[in-house]
Each structure stands twice: as structure tokens, then as C-alpha cells.
């Protein structure tokens, strides 16, 4: 028996499959694209190609596209799934999880294996992956390139929290001939500042946090966040799959 | 609804735009209300009222005006209905609860104004709500800054009296509020041409007390283990109470309460056993704002109580009856109303006490503190409310939203996650 977790986020769809012993036996990621229904179909095909039949295996869908997975046995929100995934990755029962997602950022407080509290940003893409994407786009580079470049820059800040205004700030900085690395620095600084201020309602000074979501691949973002929070930021390559992993763990509890 | 077109025309309404509202409301009501299962039969009355919301009651009000009565439109549960009724006047609530009216409000107000104010001003200036056309006089209050300034704008279009509400609750503030009520009474007497006597005021006090008690009975039923009525239906009852004739309102609420009490005895519930019980706290939900209730109750939880002005703040506490003189009666009225705990007061620890008490009485599993966007008062007080709830071990989720639907998906995720968190 395999257990399937599917996390359809705004930018990427992540899939984690567990074996009987709840060990990860498959991880996949793909862009969500325009339609989460199509994405779910594609995922199904890929799973079948791997010899896993999603119709015959317990499957939990999460993420904002969770309603679009017809073969899922259950839907669970990304808050709960990220929390469960993060616990598994960190081999712990207590954690403060920061998930920087494509269109929202979540701060989740977990105690004794249970979600105790959480914060999710409102209709605003400041401090999310979307913000990074838009800024990278207007600078003509990939988001990961921007993050790497940011490490070598400094001295500039973006004052606007609104993505639209911030974009015009970036464009005028480019126009003024500001070196790209300084602008990149300002973009990352803006994101981590926003995330840190959001986290401040739940984060206790000095407490280590677990970072999940797409941005955790980027070393400099983790470093910058550590500096802002004045706390250790723990992450791992698996952390971007935390939502899907949590969903797969929930699937393992389903009896078909 | 065609038979009301003449009436709307005479009221000087913008018929074309009003048609747009008439087209969407039944659809929304069908989706949100009529789709519910096993509703109490007594809700048929409210279904009927909503189906002709711009027809039946407005026609009654116009009829009353023809017979010489005056209609006062109010925006806050601090404005005492008793005084108006004692002078043979009629009160109708005027708070706007739909995004439909917001753009017309934004035409004159800053965008960063709370949607309740924008919708209320928009409903008047856009000429798309008969109640806003019918009222002979509006009664405003000095509660929040947004409202205070909005009255100045509305006052250029309609006769307006503003009551000066104290911001603290010391003895001298109660004395001041008593004086404000007396001044209001004098204005009402002038508009209606009827003198308020100790007898007429006593009768009005009894009438409104009865209405509040009837509403309280419906709420009492929601404390039961088997929840006999959905939060949405209870909310609707509260919302309509602001518009209806108080005697009929009391009668209908009592009838509904009878049925709910029977349901409790028979073990009938509208939710499966074990459904998580949620209390909402925060800003008022004016009709037709059913947004949060709908999201919560389609996410597998039940709303069992609203600590809002369209909930417990509206009906808790009675005016002491049996006072001999007008002066004593006005004082008794002032005392009852000063017992309402609105975030425009400071300090406002009474509200936090209320919330903790209600959470226990209604045996809630969690609290959702919901504030209308740009309501600085409730938003700021949310910090204190959340801290107190956490301290008491009651899970709480803070939400800020407006009337627009854009954030529904986001809200659904947060609310579902909150319900998952409750276990
Ligand atoms: S919230 Fe405050 S200002 Fe608004 S109706 Fe209630 S008491 Fe009045
Ligand atoms: S919700 Fe807040 S801002 Fe809006 S009218 Fe009421 S007190 Fe004022």
C-alpha cells in the first residue's frame, strides 16, 4: 500500500508518496499552471507511470487547489498539512513553522504534535513567493538567481509593502543605475522583514524556527531571515514538500 | 415584486440600479439559506420577509406615515428605541450590509472607511434602499470617527440628529447619557408632535423589554448540546429585528423559541453530533452580510453565538420597569444602554468579561474574532480579546474582512484550518 499526499499550491504542485513503513518513496514537483484540475490529471498520469494507482491508494489533497483533485479521499488545509510535514522532517513534537508560499505566508505554532495557533497573511502578496517572482521578473532574472545575487548587495531598501508599488520602485532603481545586487538585496530584505513582522505575534525571541515552502532552497533567504529574527532557521531540501508530506501522513491514517 | 414598483418610484429610488440588487439578492438567499437542511419551520416567517424585504415592511411604514406616524432611522444599538416608541414614532435600523452599496459610499467617503459606513452612506445617496428613503429623520451617534464624519455628509441630504455618546462609563458619563436621551426625547416629541408621558414611556419600555426577552429565548436555545437552529438562521432573526415592528418581532421570536425548545426536548439538531461550536465576536453584521456564518457553516462547524451588535449586545440587559417619573425612567434607560460593551468605550474590560462568560455559557470550542476592515476600534481591541481568550484556554482566530467576496477562498482556508485545529 502507498499513501499519497498532493499539495496544489498557487505556483507549484508537490506530490509525496509514502510506502507501507511511511518512508518517502517518491517526491515530485511541477508548476501548477492555469488549471489545478489539469494539474491533478497530470499528477495522476505520472503516478500511474510510477506504478502507483491513486484511485486505489489513500490520497489526501491540500493547498489552495485541494478541491480540484477528484481522486483524493480527503481534503485538509495546508496549515494542518504543513504542520504535520514539518514535525516529521524535524523529528519533533513542538515547533514554530514559517511557510513562505507562492501567494501566502503562514506562521504555525505547534505544541505536542498539535496546531495550537496560526497566522496567515491577508489579501496581500508582500512577503510571499509571488512578490519575489514579480520583482525577479522585472529585473530579468529567475527568483533563485535574484536570491543568490542578493547576498553580495546591500545599502538599498524598498519602502513599499504593496507588490505593485514595490515593482515600480524596483523599476526606478534600475533606471537610476543602482547595481542589480543591491536591488536584489532590497527585495529579499523586504520579504524577510515582512515575514518577520508577521511572525512576531507568535515567535518568541531566540526560538528556532522551521522554514518550509519554496523559498527554503535558497540559502541566502534563510540567512537573512535568521538575522531578522535573531534566531536559528532550520530547513532542509525536503522542506518544500512539507505540505505534501503532511498530506501523505494524513492519508496513511485513512482506511479505504 | 412588481407591485412595489410604484411605491419605489414615489420614494424617488434609482429603479434601474435597484433592479440589479433585486436580481442578486434572491440568488444569494437561495444559496446561503434555502440550501440548508432541516430548518425550523418558524423560519418561514423570515424567509417571507427577506423575499419581499424592500416591499412588505416599507409599505407598512409608508402606511403608518400616512396615518401621521414618523419613522426614525438608526445606526447603533445605543440609540434607545423606547423613546421613539413612547412618542408614537417608529424605529428602523439603517445599517448597510452589502457590497452593492459600497461604491456609492466611496463616491463621497475615503476608501479606507469601514464597509458598514460606506454601505450605509451609499444606500442613501445611491437611492437604492427604500428604508433609507422612508425615514423622516436619521439618528446618528458619536461612536467612531468614521460615523461622526459620515453624519455630516448624510446630514446635508436628510434631517439628522446626532446623539453624543460618552467614551467612558463613569457615573458622570451615565448622567451625561441620561441628559442626551432627554434631549433626544425633546427632538422626537417635536418631530412626532406627540408628548412622551410616564405612561407611554413605561409601555414602550415593556414592549422593547419583551422583544429583547424573546430574542434572548432563541439564543438560550442555542446553548443546547443539540443545536436546534443554524447560526445563519439565528443571525437573520437578529438582523430583521432591527426593521420589524417590535411586537410582531417578539411574537415571532417567541414562536420560534417554542419550536426550538421542542426540538431540544426531542433531540433534534441541525448539525451532526460533535460539530464544533463557534462563537463570533466583533463588529456588527448588518443584513445581508452572511459571509462569515456561511463560510463557517459550510466548513463543518456551527455558529452558536454572536457577541456583536447583531447578536448579544442587542438584547442582553433590560430596562428596569416600574419607575414613577420620566426622570427616573430616562435614568433607567441610560443605565441599560450604558451596559452595552462596545469597543468605542475605554476602558472596555466589560466586553472581555462578556466574551469569556458567553464562551462558557454557549460551550464554545473556539472563537472567531471578526472585524470589518478599517474598523480601528474593534481591530485594536482584538489584541486584548485574543489575549484574554488564550489566557482562558479558548482557541481564537482573528479575521479582518469586508463585504467583498474576493477573500472568500482565503478565509475558507483559514477557517477550515482553525476547525481542524479544534480537533
Ligand atoms: S459596534 Fe458600537 S457603534 Fe456599532 S452599533 Fe454596536 S454599539 Fe453602536
Ligand atoms: S464597524 Fe467600527 S468603523 Fe465601522 S461603524 Fe462600527 S465602530 Fe465604526
CSV table of C-alpha atoms in Angstrom, one decimal, chain A residues 63-64 66-67 75-81 103-104 114-124 201-202, chain B residues 373 379 382-383 386 390 395-397 400 402 404 406-407 409-410 412-418 420-421 423:
chain,number,residue,atom,x,y,z
A,63,UNK,CA,-3.2,23.6,-0.9
A,64,UNK,CA,-5.4,26.1,-2.5
A,66,UNK,CA,-7.2,20.9,-2.9
A,67,UNK,CA,-10.8,21.0,-4.2
A,75,UNK,CA,-9.1,17.4,1.8
A,76,UNK,CA,-7.1,19.0,4.6
A,77,UNK,CA,-5.9,22.6,4.7
A,78,UNK,CA,-2.3,23.4,4.1
A,79,UNK,CA,-2.0,24.7,7.6
A,80,UNK,CA,-2.5,21.4,9.2
A,81,UNK,CA,-0.5,19.5,6.5
A,103,UNK,CA,0.7,33.5,-2.6
A,104,UNK,CA,0.6,33.5,1.2
A,114,UNK,CA,-1.0,19.7,17.5
A,115,UNK,CA,-1.5,23.0,15.8
A,116,UNK,CA,-2.1,25.5,18.6
A,117,UNK,CA,-2.2,28.7,16.7
A,118,UNK,CA,-1.5,30.1,13.3
A,119,UNK,CA,-1.4,33.3,11.3
A,120,UNK,CA,-1.9,33.7,7.6
A,121,UNK,CA,-1.4,36.9,5.7
A,122,UNK,CA,-4.5,38.6,4.2
A,123,UNK,CA,-5.1,39.5,0.6
A,124,UNK,CA,-1.6,40.8,0.1
A,201,UNK,CA,2.9,37.7,17.2
A,202,UNK,CA,3.8,34.0,17.6
B,373,UNK,CA,-11.8,46.2,7.5
B,379,UNK,CA,-9.3,45.7,15.3
B,382,UNK,CA,-8.9,42.4,19.1
B,383,UNK,CA,-5.5,42.2,20.6
B,386,UNK,CA,-7.4,37.4,21.8
B,390,UNK,CA,-5.8,32.5,25.0
B,395,UNK,CA,-8.7,28.9,20.9
B,396,UNK,CA,-9.3,32.0,18.9
B,397,UNK,CA,-8.8,33.1,15.3
B,400,UNK,CA,-10.4,41.1,9.2
B,402,UNK,CA,-15.1,43.4,4.3
B,404,UNK,CA,-16.5,41.8,-1.0
B,406,UNK,CA,-12.6,38.3,-3.1
B,407,UNK,CA,-11.1,36.9,0.1
B,409,UNK,CA,-11.3,31.3,-0.6
B,410,UNK,CA,-8.5,32.6,1.7
B,412,UNK,CA,-12.3,29.4,3.9
B,413,UNK,CA,-8.7,28.0,4.2
B,414,UNK,CA,-8.1,29.8,7.5
B,415,UNK,CA,-11.4,28.9,9.0
B,416,UNK,CA,-11.1,25.2,7.9
B,417,UNK,CA,-7.6,25.1,9.4
B,418,UNK,CA,-9.0,26.6,12.6
B,420,UNK,CA,-9.1,21.2,12.0
B,421,UNK,CA,-7.1,22.7,14.9
B,423,UNK,CA,-9.6,18.6,16.6
